[in-house]
Backbone as a printed PyTorch tensor [residue, N CA C, xyz], in Angstrom:
tensor([[[ -3.5080, 102.6010, 162.3760],
         [ -2.1020, 102.2410, 162.3680],
         [ -1.5140, 102.3830, 161.0660]],

        [[ -0.3890, 103.1620, 160.9240],
         [  0.2520, 103.4700, 159.4430],
         [  1.2240, 102.2330, 159.3480]],

        [[  0.9800, 101.5930, 158.1950],
         [  1.8270, 100.3520, 157.9840],
         [  2.8850, 100.8170, 156.8580]],

        [[  3.0070, 101.9440, 156.2770],
         [  3.8320, 102.3510, 155.2520],
         [  5.0910, 103.1420, 155.8170]],

        [[  5.2170, 103.0890, 157.0520],
         [  6.4880, 103.7700, 157.7010],
         [  7.6620, 102.9810, 157.3810]],

        [[  8.8440, 103.6350, 156.8660],
         [  9.9970, 103.0440, 156.7090],
         [ 11.0100, 103.3650, 157.5920]],

        [[ 11.8460, 102.4670, 157.8850],
         [ 12.8620, 102.5900, 159.1060],
         [ 14.2070, 102.9830, 158.3440]],

        [[ 14.7810, 104.0160, 158.7140],
         [ 16.1090, 104.3980, 158.3850],
         [ 17.2870, 103.4820, 158.6610]],

        [[ 18.2660, 103.2020, 157.7650],
         [ 19.2360, 102.2920, 158.1140],
         [ 20.0750, 102.6900, 159.3660]],

        [[ 20.5310, 101.9240, 160.0120],
         [ 21.0530, 102.1380, 161.1900],
         [ 22.4790, 102.7260, 160.8080]],

        [[ 23.0000, 103.8040, 161.6300],
         [ 24.3780, 104.2480, 161.4470],
         [ 25.3850, 103.2530, 161.4040]],

        [[ 25.1700, 102.2810, 162.1720],
         [ 26.3020, 101.1440, 162.2100],
         [ 26.5240, 100.4700, 160.8650]],

        [[ 25.3120, 100.3850, 160.0520],
         [ 25.5280,  99.6060, 158.7740],
         [ 25.9400, 100.5270, 157.5820]],

        [[ 25.7510, 101.9750, 157.7310],
         [ 26.1410, 102.9400, 156.6150],
         [ 27.5390, 103.0640, 156.6070]],

        [[ 28.2760, 103.0660, 157.6880],
         [ 29.7980, 103.3160, 157.6820],
         [ 30.5760, 102.3780, 156.9050]],

        [[ 30.2280, 101.0860, 157.0600],
         [ 31.1130,  99.9890, 156.2280],
         [ 30.6810, 100.1200, 154.8010]],

        [[ 29.4320, 100.5630, 154.4400],
         [ 29.1150, 100.6630, 152.9870],
         [ 29.9460, 101.7850, 152.3210]],

        [[ 29.9920, 102.9390, 153.0390],
         [ 30.9020, 104.0600, 152.5070],
         [ 32.3350, 103.7780, 152.4220]],

        [[ 32.8410, 103.0100, 153.4190],
         [ 34.2870, 102.7290, 153.4000],
         [ 34.6150, 101.8250, 152.2100]],

        [[ 33.6450, 100.7900, 151.8200],
         [ 33.9120,  99.8530, 150.8480],
         [ 33.8310, 100.6650, 149.4260]],

        [[ 32.9960, 101.6980, 149.3260],
         [ 32.7550, 102.4010, 148.0730],
         [ 34.0300, 103.4320, 147.8240]],

        [[ 34.6380, 103.8490, 148.9330],
         [ 35.9300, 104.5640, 148.7880],
         [ 37.0420, 103.7630, 148.3370]],

        [[ 37.1140, 102.5220, 148.7610],
         [ 38.1440, 101.5350, 148.4360],
         [ 38.1780, 101.1500, 146.9880]],

        [[ 36.9700, 101.1160, 146.5160],
         [ 36.6000, 100.6430, 145.0340],
         [ 37.2340, 101.9250, 144.1610]],

        [[ 36.7860, 103.0630, 144.4810],
         [ 37.2150, 104.1520, 143.6890],
         [ 38.7380, 104.4000, 143.7380]],

        [[ 39.3920, 104.2360, 144.8270],
         [ 40.8350, 104.3100, 144.7430],
         [ 41.4780, 103.3830, 143.8880]],

        [[ 40.9450, 102.0630, 144.0480],
         [ 41.5960, 101.1070, 143.1880],
         [ 41.3340, 101.4110, 141.6170]],

        [[ 40.2000, 101.8980, 141.2870],
         [ 40.0990, 102.2860, 139.7980],
         [ 40.9430, 103.4320, 139.4690]],

        [[ 41.3680, 104.3240, 140.4360],
         [ 42.1960, 105.4020, 140.0610],
         [ 43.5890, 104.8930, 139.7860]],

        [[ 43.9200, 103.8220, 140.5340],
         [ 45.3850, 103.2340, 140.3790],
         [ 45.4020, 102.3160, 139.0740]],

        [[ 44.3110, 101.8510, 138.6730],
         [ 44.3770, 100.9300, 137.3760],
         [ 44.3920, 101.8210, 136.2370]],

        [[ 43.9320, 103.0820, 136.1400],
         [ 43.8830, 103.9070, 134.9060],
         [ 45.3620, 104.2830, 134.7770]],

        [[ 45.7980, 104.0260, 133.4400],
         [ 47.1890, 104.4880, 133.0970],
         [ 47.3560, 105.9360, 132.9530]],

        [[ 48.4830, 106.4650, 133.4160],
         [ 48.6540, 107.8840, 133.4200],
         [ 49.7320, 108.1710, 132.3330]],

        [[ 49.3010, 109.0960, 131.3130],
         [ 50.4790, 109.4500, 130.2140],
         [ 51.5370, 110.0450, 130.9700]],

        [[ 52.9060, 109.8580, 130.2200],
         [ 54.0340, 110.4280, 130.8970],
         [ 54.0330, 111.9220, 131.1220]],

        [[ 53.4470, 112.7780, 130.1420],
         [ 53.3160, 114.1030, 130.3780],
         [ 52.4000, 114.5170, 131.5440]],

        [[ 51.4390, 113.5080, 131.9420],
         [ 50.5530, 113.8210, 133.0590],
         [ 51.0200, 113.2310, 134.3680]],

        [[ 52.2630, 112.8170, 134.4020],
         [ 52.7210, 112.2740, 135.7320],
         [ 52.9310, 113.4790, 136.5600]],

        [[ 52.9410, 113.1240, 137.9290],
         [ 53.1400, 114.2580, 138.8680],
         [ 54.4990, 114.7460, 138.6850]],

        [[ 54.8270, 115.9870, 139.0180],
         [ 56.2280, 116.4810, 139.1440],
         [ 57.0780, 115.5240, 139.8470]],

        [[ 56.6630, 115.2120, 140.9910],
         [ 57.7430, 114.3540, 141.7840],
         [ 58.0690, 113.1570, 141.0060]],

        [[ 57.1100, 112.4660, 140.3540],
         [ 57.5050, 111.2370, 139.7180],
         [ 58.2640, 111.3220, 138.5540]],

        [[ 58.0790, 112.4580, 137.8580],
         [ 59.0150, 112.6940, 136.6330],
         [ 60.3150, 113.0790, 137.2190]],

        [[ 60.5480, 113.7580, 138.3340],
         [ 61.8780, 114.0260, 138.8210],
         [ 62.5990, 112.8420, 139.1520]],

        [[ 61.8790, 111.9150, 139.8040],
         [ 62.5720, 110.7260, 140.2850],
         [ 62.9800, 109.6930, 139.1690]],

        [[ 62.2240, 109.7190, 138.0100],
         [ 62.3470, 108.7970, 136.8910],
         [ 63.8090, 109.1150, 136.1780]],

        [[ 64.6120, 108.3280, 136.0810],
         [ 65.8610, 108.4780, 135.3890],
         [ 65.6610, 109.0190, 133.8850]],

        [[ 66.3270, 109.9180, 133.3490],
         [ 66.3110, 110.2500, 131.9660],
         [ 67.0410, 109.3170, 131.1460]],

        [[ 66.3220, 108.8850, 130.1200],
         [ 66.7620, 107.7430, 129.1930],
         [ 66.7250, 108.3370, 127.8230]],

        [[ 67.9720, 108.4240, 127.1260],
         [ 68.0640, 108.8000, 125.7770],
         [ 68.3590, 107.5510, 124.8400]],

        [[ 67.8570, 107.5410, 123.7490],
         [ 68.0980, 106.5030, 122.8150],
         [ 69.5760, 106.3290, 122.4780]],

        [[ 70.0720, 105.1060, 122.3340],
         [ 71.5800, 105.0660, 121.8900],
         [ 71.8770, 105.5240, 120.5640]],

        [[ 72.9380, 106.0600, 120.4580],
         [ 73.3580, 106.5620, 119.1640],
         [ 73.7290, 105.3570, 118.2210]],

        [[ 72.9850, 105.3020, 117.0080],
         [ 73.3230, 104.1400, 116.2450],
         [ 74.8730, 104.0730, 115.8100]],

        [[ 75.5070, 105.2410, 115.6040],
         [ 76.8810, 105.1280, 115.2150],
         [ 77.8700, 104.7130, 116.1680]],

        [[ 77.4680, 104.5000, 117.4840],
         [ 78.2190, 104.3190, 118.5960],
         [ 78.2920, 102.7290, 118.8760]],

        [[ 77.3950, 102.0480, 118.1870],
         [ 77.3990, 100.6070, 118.3410],
         [ 78.4360,  99.8980, 117.5820]],

        [[ 79.0120,  98.8490, 118.0030],
         [ 80.1710,  98.1790, 117.4290],
         [ 79.8500,  97.8610, 115.7870]],

        [[ 78.7180,  97.2650, 115.6280],
         [ 78.3330,  96.8650, 114.2690],
         [ 78.3910,  98.1610, 113.3460]],

        [[ 77.7220,  99.2400, 113.8330],
         [ 77.7090, 100.5180, 113.0940],
         [ 79.0050, 101.0180, 112.8670]],

        [[ 79.8440, 101.0460, 113.8930],
         [ 81.2310, 101.5150, 113.6970],
         [ 81.9870, 100.8090, 112.7660]],

        [[ 81.8160,  99.3890, 112.6580],
         [ 82.4710,  98.5830, 111.7950],
         [ 81.9570,  98.9440, 110.3070]],

        [[ 80.6960,  99.1510, 110.1570],
         [ 80.2920,  99.4110, 108.8490],
         [ 80.4990, 100.8560, 108.3480]],

        [[ 80.5040, 101.8230, 109.1830],
         [ 80.7500, 103.1670, 109.0230],
         [ 82.1550, 103.5440, 108.7770]],

        [[ 83.1690, 102.6910, 109.2500],
         [ 84.4650, 103.1070, 109.0630],
         [ 84.9570, 102.9280, 107.6650]],

        [[ 85.4800, 103.9550, 106.9440],
         [ 85.7470, 103.8360, 105.4800],
         [ 86.9020, 102.9020, 105.3600]],

        [[ 86.8750, 102.2840, 104.1640],
         [ 87.9320, 101.2950, 103.7950],
         [ 89.1550, 102.2080, 103.1370]],

        [[ 90.3050, 101.9350, 103.6350],
         [ 91.5830, 102.7570, 103.1830],
         [ 92.4330, 101.7240, 102.5220]],

        [[ 92.7390, 102.1710, 101.2530],
         [ 93.7620, 101.3040, 100.4240],
         [ 95.0730, 101.5790, 101.0400]],

        [[ 96.0420, 100.5080, 100.9870],
         [ 97.3190, 100.6120, 101.5810],
         [ 98.0890, 101.6940, 100.7300]],

        [[ 98.7240, 102.6330, 101.5350],
         [ 99.3900, 103.7140, 100.8650],
         [100.7210, 103.4750, 100.3720]],

        [[101.1100, 103.9640,  99.1040],
         [102.2520, 103.7990,  98.5420],
         [103.2580, 104.4160,  99.1580]],

        [[104.4770, 103.9270,  99.6430],
         [105.5520, 104.9100, 100.2350],
         [105.8800, 105.8690,  99.4050]],

        [[105.8510, 107.2440,  99.8310],
         [106.3420, 108.3600,  98.9210],
         [107.5800, 108.1050,  98.0890]],

        [[108.6450, 107.5790,  98.9340],
         [109.8580, 107.5550,  98.2660],
         [109.8000, 106.6230,  97.0210]],

        [[108.9830, 105.5280,  97.1090],
         [108.8840, 104.5150,  96.1280],
         [108.1260, 105.1380,  94.8670]],

        [[106.9710, 105.8470,  95.1300],
         [106.1420, 106.4640,  94.1060],
         [107.0860, 107.5200,  93.3740]],

        [[107.7020, 108.3790,  94.0290],
         [108.5900, 109.4550,  93.5120],
         [109.6410, 108.8230,  92.7160]],

        [[110.2910, 107.8990,  93.1630],
         [111.5150, 107.2550,  92.4610],
         [110.9950, 106.6080,  91.2050]],

        [[109.9570, 105.8660,  91.2360],
         [109.4900, 105.1370,  90.0250],
         [108.9210, 106.1810,  89.0480]],

        [[108.2710, 107.3020,  89.3860],
         [107.9740, 108.3400,  88.3940],
         [109.0940, 109.0960,  87.8330]],

        [[110.1690, 109.2480,  88.6270],
         [111.2010, 110.0740,  88.0530],
         [112.2420, 109.1780,  87.2730]],

        [[112.1660, 107.7240,  87.1770],
         [112.9800, 106.8160,  86.4600],
         [112.4520, 106.5120,  85.2510]],

        [[111.3520, 106.8150,  84.9650],
         [110.5550, 106.4500,  83.6880],
         [110.9220, 107.5730,  82.6680]],

        [[111.8110, 107.1500,  81.7800],
         [112.0880, 108.2350,  80.6470],
         [110.8550, 108.3110,  79.6440]],

        [[110.7870, 109.6560,  79.2710],
         [109.5860, 109.8240,  78.2700],
         [110.4070, 110.1270,  76.8380]],

        [[109.9850, 109.4880,  75.7950],
         [110.5560, 109.7970,  74.5140],
         [110.4100, 111.2010,  74.2660]],

        [[111.5500, 111.8230,  73.7740],
         [111.4650, 113.1960,  73.4130],
         [111.9590, 114.1550,  74.6010]],

        [[112.2940, 113.4910,  75.6740],
         [112.7600, 114.3800,  76.8400],
         [114.1940, 115.1110,  76.5500]],

        [[114.9590, 114.4770,  75.5580],
         [116.2560, 115.1710,  75.3780],
         [117.1730, 114.8200,  76.4290]],

        [[118.2640, 115.6990,  76.5400],
         [119.1940, 115.4100,  77.6080],
         [118.6470, 115.3130,  79.0580]],

        [[117.5980, 115.8860,  79.1650],
         [116.9100, 116.0200,  80.5550],
         [116.4790, 114.5610,  81.0630]],

        [[116.2480, 113.6910,  80.0380],
         [115.8610, 112.2970,  80.4160],
         [116.9590, 111.2130,  80.4510]],

        [[118.1640, 111.7640,  80.1630],
         [119.2510, 110.7670,  80.0060],
         [119.6120, 110.1740,  81.4440]],

        [[119.5340, 110.9560,  82.6170],
         [119.7020, 110.5270,  83.8360],
         [118.7480, 109.3390,  84.2130]],

        [[117.4880, 109.4390,  83.7790],
         [116.5570, 108.3790,  84.0860],
         [116.8330, 107.0630,  83.3260]],

        [[117.4350, 107.2510,  82.1320],
         [117.7910, 106.1200,  81.2750],
         [118.9300, 105.4320,  81.9520]],

        [[119.9040, 106.1810,  82.4130],
         [121.0280, 105.5370,  83.0440],
         [120.5780, 104.7850,  84.3460]],

        [[119.6970, 105.3800,  85.0430],
         [119.1770, 104.6970,  86.2100],
         [118.4440, 103.3860,  85.9810]],

        [[117.7780, 103.3120,  84.7900],
         [117.0280, 102.0870,  84.4400],
         [118.0820, 101.0810,  84.0050]],

        [[119.1390, 101.4460,  83.3230],
         [120.1370, 100.4910,  82.7880],
         [120.9360, 100.0070,  84.0630]],

        [[121.2900, 100.7630,  84.9720],
         [122.0540, 100.3480,  86.1440],
         [121.2900,  99.3110,  86.8380]],

        [[120.0120,  99.3960,  86.9650],
         [119.1360,  98.4520,  87.6910],
         [118.7280,  97.2620,  86.8600]],

        [[119.0360,  97.2800,  85.6070],
         [118.6120,  96.1140,  84.6750],
         [119.3450,  94.9600,  85.0600]],

        [[120.6420,  94.8820,  85.4750],
         [121.4620,  93.7220,  85.9200],
         [122.4950,  94.2500,  86.9280]],

        [[122.8500,  93.2220,  87.7870],
         [123.8070,  93.6630,  88.8880],
         [125.1370,  93.9630,  88.2080]],

        [[125.9090,  94.9260,  88.8150],
         [127.3040,  95.2860,  88.3630],
         [128.0360,  94.1520,  88.7300]],

        [[129.0470,  93.7820,  87.7540],
         [130.0860,  92.7380,  88.0890],
         [131.5500,  93.1740,  87.6320]],

        [[131.6930,  94.4630,  87.3270],
         [132.9870,  94.9910,  87.2260],
         [133.4530,  96.1590,  88.0080]],

        [[134.5850,  96.4110,  88.2040],
         [134.9980,  97.5540,  89.0320],
         [134.4400,  98.9520,  88.4150]],

        [[134.1050,  99.8310,  89.1650],
         [133.4760, 100.9330,  88.7080],
         [134.3250, 101.7380,  87.7680]],

        [[135.5780, 102.0480,  87.9670],
         [136.5430, 102.7030,  87.1970],
         [136.5790, 102.0080,  85.7840]],

        [[136.7200, 100.6360,  85.7970],
         [136.7990,  99.8880,  84.4710],
         [135.4560, 100.0010,  83.7270]],

        [[134.3770,  99.9390,  84.3800],
         [133.0950, 100.1710,  83.7280],
         [132.9670, 101.4730,  83.0090]],

        [[133.3420, 102.5230,  83.7250],
         [133.2450, 103.9120,  83.1610],
         [134.1820, 104.0200,  81.9760]],

        [[135.4410, 103.4570,  82.1520],
         [136.3070, 103.4870,  80.9850],
         [135.8800, 102.7850,  79.7890]],

        [[135.2920, 101.6150,  79.8500],
         [134.6970, 100.9350,  78.8140],
         [133.5420, 101.5460,  78.1240]],

        [[132.5270, 102.0780,  79.0110],
         [131.4580, 102.9240,  78.4350],
         [131.8650, 104.0730,  77.5630]],

        [[132.8300, 104.8420,  78.2130],
         [133.4260, 106.0050,  77.4050],
         [134.0880, 105.5970,  76.0500]],

        [[134.7430, 104.4370,  76.1530],
         [135.5380, 104.0850,  74.9200],
         [134.4160, 103.5310,  73.8280]],

        [[133.4700, 102.6510,  74.3720],
         [132.4640, 102.3450,  73.4660],
         [131.6770, 103.4050,  72.8130]],

        [[131.4020, 104.5020,  73.6710],
         [130.5850, 105.6490,  73.1650],
         [131.3570, 106.3670,  72.0360]],

        [[132.8310, 106.5010,  72.1530],
         [133.5530, 107.0380,  71.1590],
         [133.4960, 106.2340,  69.8570]],

        [[133.6680, 104.9670,  69.9840],
         [133.7490, 104.0330,  68.8510],
         [132.3110, 104.0140,  68.0910]],

        [[131.1990, 104.1540,  68.8710],
         [129.8300, 103.9250,  68.3340],
         [129.7270, 105.3060,  67.4790]],

        [[130.0790, 106.3960,  68.0100],
         [129.7920, 107.6960,  67.3870],
         [130.6870, 107.6440,  66.0070]],

        [[131.8170, 107.1070,  66.1850],
         [132.5250, 106.8730,  64.7630],
         [131.7970, 105.9850,  63.8410]],

        [[131.1470, 105.0570,  64.4570],
         [130.4060, 103.9590,  63.4830],
         [129.2690, 104.7190,  62.9040]],

        [[128.4150, 105.5770,  63.5890],
         [127.2180, 106.0380,  62.9960],
         [127.5220, 107.5120,  62.2160]],

        [[128.5150, 108.2500,  62.5850],
         [128.8150, 109.4910,  61.9860],
         [130.0290, 109.5020,  60.8800]],

        [[130.8400, 108.3320,  61.0740],
         [132.0880, 108.3980,  60.1010],
         [133.2100, 109.2550,  60.6660]],

        [[132.9730, 110.1620,  61.6300],
         [134.2240, 110.9010,  62.1850],
         [134.9740, 110.2050,  63.2520]],

        [[136.2380, 110.0520,  63.0370],
         [137.1930, 109.5390,  63.9730],
         [137.4390, 108.0280,  63.8240]],

        [[137.1330, 107.4220,  62.5850],
         [137.1940, 106.0460,  62.3000],
         [138.7230, 105.5750,  62.3380]],

        [[139.6050, 106.6010,  62.0380],
         [141.0560, 106.3080,  61.9260],
         [141.8260, 105.8470,  63.1960]],

        [[141.0070, 106.1160,  64.3080],
         [141.6480, 105.6120,  65.5900],
         [141.4590, 104.1020,  65.7450]],

        [[140.6500, 103.4190,  65.0990],
         [140.5060, 102.0180,  65.1170],
         [140.4020, 101.5370,  63.6770]],

        [[141.4650, 101.5840,  63.1470],
         [141.6010, 101.0670,  61.5900],
         [141.2070,  99.5800,  61.4160]],

        [[141.5630,  98.7270,  62.5120],
         [141.1800,  97.2920,  62.2960],
         [139.7840,  97.0180,  62.5550]],

        [[139.2020,  97.9250,  63.1930],
         [137.7430,  97.6880,  63.5300],
         [136.9070,  98.2190,  62.2850]],

        [[137.2280,  99.3270,  61.5880],
         [136.5230,  99.8310,  60.5720],
         [137.1380,  99.5390,  59.1410]],

        [[138.2190,  98.7620,  59.0000],
         [138.8700,  98.5990,  57.8420],
         [137.8560,  98.0290,  56.5520]],

        [[137.1620,  97.0400,  57.0330],
         [136.1200,  96.4480,  55.9320],
         [134.7760,  97.0030,  55.8400]],

        [[134.4850,  98.2910,  56.5870],
         [133.2700,  98.7980,  56.5510],
         [133.2300, 100.1050,  55.8370]],

        [[132.3910, 100.4960,  55.1960],
         [132.2970, 101.8330,  54.5970],
         [130.8070, 102.4900,  54.9230]],

        [[130.9930, 103.7710,  55.3420],
         [129.8650, 104.4930,  55.9030],
         [129.0890, 104.9860,  54.6530]],

        [[127.7640, 104.4460,  54.3910],
         [127.0390, 105.0150,  53.3600],
         [126.1780, 106.1010,  53.6590]],

        [[125.5990, 106.3240,  54.8140],
         [124.8100, 107.4390,  55.1730],
         [124.9390, 107.8680,  56.6710]],

        [[125.4330, 109.0080,  57.0330],
         [125.9160, 109.4080,  58.4700],
         [124.6290, 109.8600,  59.1170]],

        [[124.6920, 109.4890,  60.4080],
         [123.7470, 110.1950,  61.4050],
         [124.3280, 111.4930,  61.7850]],

        [[123.4280, 112.3710,  62.3310],
         [123.7340, 113.6230,  62.7530],
         [123.2790, 113.8020,  64.3390]],

        [[123.9350, 114.8450,  64.8930],
         [123.3210, 115.1330,  66.2740],
         [123.3730, 113.8590,  67.1950]],

        [[124.4550, 113.1850,  67.1590],
         [124.5130, 111.7760,  67.8660],
         [124.8890, 112.0440,  69.4120]],

        [[123.9490, 111.5230,  70.3650],
         [124.2180, 111.8320,  71.7190],
         [124.1440, 110.5090,  72.4050]],

        [[125.2140, 109.9630,  73.1930],
         [124.9910, 108.8720,  74.0680],
         [124.2160, 109.1100,  75.3390]],

        [[123.0420, 108.4200,  75.4560],
         [122.2730, 108.8800,  76.4840],
         [122.7230, 108.0970,  77.8610]],

        [[123.0960, 106.8130,  77.6660],
         [123.4470, 106.0010,  78.8640],
         [124.2490, 104.7970,  78.4310]],

        [[124.8750, 104.1750,  79.2990],
         [125.6330, 102.8250,  79.0150],
         [125.9970, 102.1390,  80.2230]],

        [[126.1360, 100.9580,  80.1320],
         [126.7120,  99.8980,  81.1170],
         [127.5770,  98.9910,  80.4770]],

        [[128.4170,  98.3330,  81.2860],
         [129.4820,  97.2740,  80.8790],
         [129.1940,  96.1100,  81.9160]],

        [[129.1450,  94.8980,  81.2400],
         [129.0400,  93.6930,  82.0510],
         [129.9610,  92.6310,  81.5650]],

        [[130.5040,  91.7360,  82.3920],
         [131.3120,  90.6900,  82.0300],
         [130.6210,  89.6780,  81.1170]],

        [[131.3550,  89.2530,  80.0080],
         [130.8800,  88.3190,  79.1090],
         [131.7230,  87.0890,  79.1100]],

        [[131.2650,  86.0510,  78.4940],
         [132.1690,  84.7830,  78.3060],
         [133.6580,  84.9310,  77.6730]],

        [[134.5490,  84.2150,  77.9560],
         [135.7720,  84.1340,  77.3330],
         [136.5660,  85.3700,  77.6810]],

        [[136.2250,  85.9210,  78.9570],
         [137.1840,  87.0360,  79.5110],
         [136.8890,  88.4200,  78.6530]],

        [[135.7020,  88.4700,  78.1460],
         [135.2360,  89.5930,  77.4560],
         [134.3190,  90.5340,  78.1430]],

        [[134.1530,  91.7570,  77.5950],
         [133.1790,  92.5620,  78.2000],
         [132.1230,  93.0810,  77.1870]],

        [[130.7940,  93.0610,  77.5700],
         [129.8450,  93.5550,  76.6510],
         [129.4200,  94.9100,  77.1690]],

        [[129.3400,  95.9090,  76.2350],
         [128.8350,  97.1600,  76.6250],
         [127.6700,  97.5070,  75.7820]],

        [[126.5610,  97.9350,  76.5550],
         [125.3100,  98.2660,  76.0260],
         [125.2150,  99.7110,  76.0480]],

        [[124.7380, 100.2910,  75.0430],
         [124.5410, 101.8660,  75.0150],
         [123.0140, 102.1150,  74.5310]],

        [[122.5930, 103.2920,  75.0030],
         [121.3070, 103.8890,  74.4990],
         [121.8270, 105.2430,  73.9570]],

        [[121.3210, 105.6240,  72.7610],
         [121.8950, 106.7930,  72.1750],
         [120.7420, 107.4540,  71.4540]],

        [[120.9080, 108.6120,  71.0620],
         [119.9000, 109.4500,  70.2180],
         [120.5660, 110.1630,  69.0750]],

        [[119.9590, 110.3850,  67.8620],
         [120.4140, 110.8460,  66.7380],
         [119.5050, 111.0430,  65.7090]],

        [[119.8100, 111.9630,  64.8140],
         [118.9930, 112.1570,  63.5480],
         [119.6470, 111.2320,  62.4010]],

        [[118.5200, 110.4850,  61.8780],
         [118.9380, 109.4580,  60.9720],
         [119.0670, 110.1170,  59.5500]],

        [[119.5080, 109.4850,  58.4890],
         [119.6770, 110.0830,  57.2230],
         [118.4080, 110.6220,  56.5640]],

        [[117.3140, 110.0470,  57.0730],
         [115.9990, 110.6460,  56.5090],
         [115.4860, 111.8670,  57.3260]],

        [[116.2910, 112.2350,  58.2690],
         [115.9280, 113.4470,  58.9670],
         [115.0870, 113.1740,  60.3010]],

        [[114.9390, 111.8570,  60.6340],
         [114.0370, 111.6060,  61.8180],
         [115.0810, 111.6480,  63.0250]],

        [[114.6680, 112.4140,  64.1000],
         [115.3760, 112.4250,  65.2520],
         [114.7260, 111.6070,  66.3340]],

        [[115.5530, 110.6130,  66.7670],
         [114.9250, 109.7470,  67.8190],
         [115.9150, 109.5980,  69.0390]],

        [[115.4590, 109.3160,  70.1130],
         [116.2030, 108.9960,  71.2070],
         [115.7150, 107.4390,  71.6310]],

        [[116.5040, 106.8990,  72.5930],
         [116.2580, 105.5060,  72.9480],
         [116.6330, 104.3990,  71.9430]],

        [[117.4950, 104.8270,  71.0650],
         [118.2400, 103.8190,  70.2190],
         [119.0850, 102.9290,  71.0010]],

        [[119.2550, 101.6810,  70.7080],
         [120.2110, 100.8010,  71.3850],
         [121.4410, 100.3050,  70.4550]],

        [[122.4930, 100.0360,  71.2540],
         [123.6890,  99.4160,  70.5280],
         [124.3470,  98.5950,  71.5300]],

        [[125.2210,  97.4930,  70.9170],
         [125.8040,  96.5210,  71.8700],
         [127.2790,  96.4270,  71.2230]],

        [[128.2960,  96.3690,  72.0230],
         [129.7460,  96.3550,  71.5400],
         [130.3980,  95.1480,  72.3720]],

        [[131.2970,  94.4910,  71.8050],
         [132.0200,  93.5080,  72.5840],
         [133.4640,  93.9160,  72.5930]],

        [[134.2040,  93.8140,  73.7940],
         [135.5790,  94.2020,  73.9260],
         [136.3590,  92.9850,  74.5260]],

        [[137.6500,  92.9640,  74.1420],
         [138.6000,  91.9460,  74.6310],
         [139.7550,  92.6250,  74.9880]],

        [[140.5200,  92.0520,  75.8560],
         [141.7410,  92.7300,  76.4650],
         [142.8950,  92.2110,  75.5750]],

        [[143.6630,  93.1400,  74.9430],
         [144.7840,  92.7690,  74.0930],
         [145.9470,  93.8170,  74.3110]],

        [[147.1600,  93.2760,  74.6380],
         [148.2270,  94.0430,  74.8660],
         [147.9730,  95.2670,  75.9520]],

        [[147.3440,  94.8220,  76.9370],
         [147.0140,  95.6770,  78.1510],
         [146.0570,  96.7670,  77.7460]],

        [[145.2880,  96.6200,  76.6340],
         [144.3810,  97.5180,  76.1420],
         [143.0230,  96.9570,  75.7310]],

        [[141.9770,  97.7170,  75.7980],
         [140.7180,  96.9930,  75.4700],
         [140.5130,  97.3330,  73.9310]],

        [[140.2140,  96.2180,  73.1470],
         [140.0810,  96.2910,  71.8140],
         [138.6230,  96.0890,  71.4300]],

        [[137.8440,  96.7150,  70.4620],
         [136.4990,  96.3070,  70.0480],
         [136.5810,  95.0560,  69.1440]],

        [[135.5750,  94.2180,  69.2500],
         [135.3940,  93.1570,  68.3750],
         [134.1960,  93.1070,  67.5260]],

        [[134.2040,  92.7470,  66.2660],
         [133.1490,  92.5240,  65.4370],
         [132.4180,  91.3270,  65.7180]]])
């Protein structure tokens, strides 16, 4: 009698064993991570495409990337201030700017026609003062003064007249001329005082 004879497993016991092995293998496949490039085409198509946000589109980045702008100066103000600044040596071309500066130095308090008349009168008297020509028109004003050295090329650049105490008027002039030493300068200043006498304006010392 042969005692080494082995009996084959019964078919009914082999099938459950194979099914359990297959389940284990499938579970291992699902546990292994799949790289994005190795995903099936269907999975890649179904996944929504995501792009990283633009750093400049975030509120914080927009606030920091926005350039700081200095307040702009109105063009009219800039051009006016530049044109009203007289430059020494401009000559007659700068007289208009000098007049604009004098007009804005104090508010006008005389009728315009009266101011123009007094400025013109003061300009004539001052030219006689510094050149010696025409002094005979105001003998009382020049009687006690003698001209020692005369100016040349005298030009009145600008002038204004303003009310003064005791019903008087003060006239301020800006003038240019060549002094006795030969130096030509503009922007020189002068001031004269006027009073009303016999319906006419007379200069006062």
